[in-house]
Amino acid sequence: MTRTEPGPTATQAPAADWGHLWPHFTRLSAPRTPLITRAEGAYLYDERGRRILDGLSGLFVVQAGHGRRELAEVMAEQAAELAYFPAWGYATPPQMELADRLAAAAPGDLDRVFFTTGGGEAVESAWKVAKQYFKLTGRPLKHKVISRAVAYHGTPQGALAITGLPAMKQQFEPLTPGGFRVPNTNFYRAREHGDDLEAFGRWAADRIEEAILFEGPDTVAAVVLEPVQNSGGCLTPPPGYFRRVREICDKYDVLLVSDEVICAFGRHGTTFACEKFGYQPDIITCAKGMSSGYAPIGAMITTARVVEPFLRDKVAFPHGYTFGGHPVAAAVSLANLDLFEAEGLNRRVLDNEGAFGDTLRKLLDLPIVGDVRGDGYFWAVELVKDKNTRQTLDFDEREHLIRGFLPKALFDNGLYCRPDDRGDPVVQVAPPLICGQAEFDEIEQILRHTLTEAAKLI
């Protein structure tokens, strides 16, 4: 009997452009984008042969640049020797060496490394370890987490509960209970604080104490913050902000988790961004740039204090991942960190971040650009309807520009970056750390041309 495939219904858009692939965070009804077929240095090449500047390092990942054959060779060598063995009660040499390397690089006594395969898993692990830590130390009610409005911390059910983006959560509720939000550090939108950035930082930090007191200190386990908040558009910490947060966490015996999935491994010019911004967390979560994207890997790094109760007899952390600490991923991460040292990538970011920021700030002469903010190689350009009043784009304008015009126009003009409206509408740029002034100028010129066209559409 011949099998007949049903056609699309009135409510089912055809997905033929995507074939059998289900892309992430993408409308299946949208036309398929050009295939990316290869990459070299800071540039991507699509199926039509076009060269596109990778202005987002893939997804804040490819720190050392594309096409590094020395990294690919390390992967092949490790796969030939030992391609896989689980970390469930066993260890492999690359995993042990990478744990030592990360512990040595982490500030203070952050010295115990739990491997995952990505950032969301690292955040999930941090919440679980915080809950169990307080149970083991006689405070079983401490389970809640404070995070910031608009912040993104991952897609697993726990990490999503920590995420401060209601629209991203609605389709999956009810989520893990216990996530609570405080204001973020978007100073551009904090008009009531005038020009006093430090006072604004103190106000924002004090909202964390307010939330802890409201929920009850005996119920709050952790505060989870990014050094520079991604969603909302590269929201940097005001002076004194993290110092005050650390004081609050110490006062109420709450663990401070530095979510550095994006910010670690050179994005801000240091191995871990908490060092640059002057605070000591109890837990670091990281991923992305650890391997420069050559293999999936992430980690949760804890202090000696946090791991201490887990060292007791007959105590285990009943949590893990099949591919956590994968030998090939660990080996290429070690080689990636070797590249960082050999090529001085952290120093390169510190030396060039001022020039990058200055180049992007040239865009402030455009009527559609309200603010340019960021740090290191992680910047955002906020789009507005009216510069004087800072009036933002409405829903229809965001739909038309952020999801419609800008992604394709920027790509067609030779730049891959991130138009985003989780919070206020922005265009984010975070190029590979190998980039310099030539790439900064190219980014600015393409943004200038594309945003000038975008301004005519609102």
PDB file of C-alpha atoms in Angstrom, residues 114-126 153-154 156 159 298 300 319 321 324:
ATOM      1  CA  PHE A 114      32.391  19.665  38.633  1.00  0.00           C
ATOM      2  CA  PHE A 115      32.218  19.247  34.862  1.00  0.00           C
ATOM      3  CA  THR A 116      29.091  19.576  32.718  1.00  0.00           C
ATOM      4  CA  THR A 117      28.546  19.837  28.958  1.00  0.00           C
ATOM      5  CA  GLY A 118      27.251  23.406  28.936  1.00  0.00           C
ATOM      6  CA  GLY A 119      26.311  26.543  30.835  1.00  0.00           C
ATOM      7  CA  GLY A 120      22.694  25.757  31.677  1.00  0.00           C
ATOM      8  CA  GLU A 121      23.823  22.465  33.206  1.00  0.00           C
ATOM      9  CA  ALA A 122      26.444  24.313  35.228  1.00  0.00           C
ATOM     10  CA  VAL A 123      23.795  26.677  36.656  1.00  0.00           C
ATOM     11  CA  GLU A 124      21.504  23.720  37.346  1.00  0.00           C
ATOM     12  CA  SER A 125      24.359  22.029  39.189  1.00  0.00           C
ATOM     13  CA  ALA A 126      25.076  25.144  41.238  1.00  0.00           C
ATOM     14  CA  HIS A 153      20.674  31.637  33.111  1.00  0.00           C
ATOM     15  CA  GLY A 154      19.776  28.658  30.930  1.00  0.00           C
ATOM     16  CA  PRO A 156      16.853  23.437  32.145  1.00  0.00           C
ATOM     17  CA  ALA A 159      18.087  27.290  35.478  1.00  0.00           C
ATOM     18  CA  GLY A 298      31.104  23.510  31.113  1.00  0.00           C
ATOM     19  CA  MET A 300      30.751  24.470  38.262  1.00  0.00           C
ATOM     20  CA  HIS A 319      23.960  14.442  40.138  1.00  0.00           C
ATOM     21  CA  TYR A 321      25.928  14.088  33.085  1.00  0.00           C
ATOM     22  CA  GLY A 324      30.416  15.845  31.602  1.00  0.00           C
TER      23      GLY A 324
END
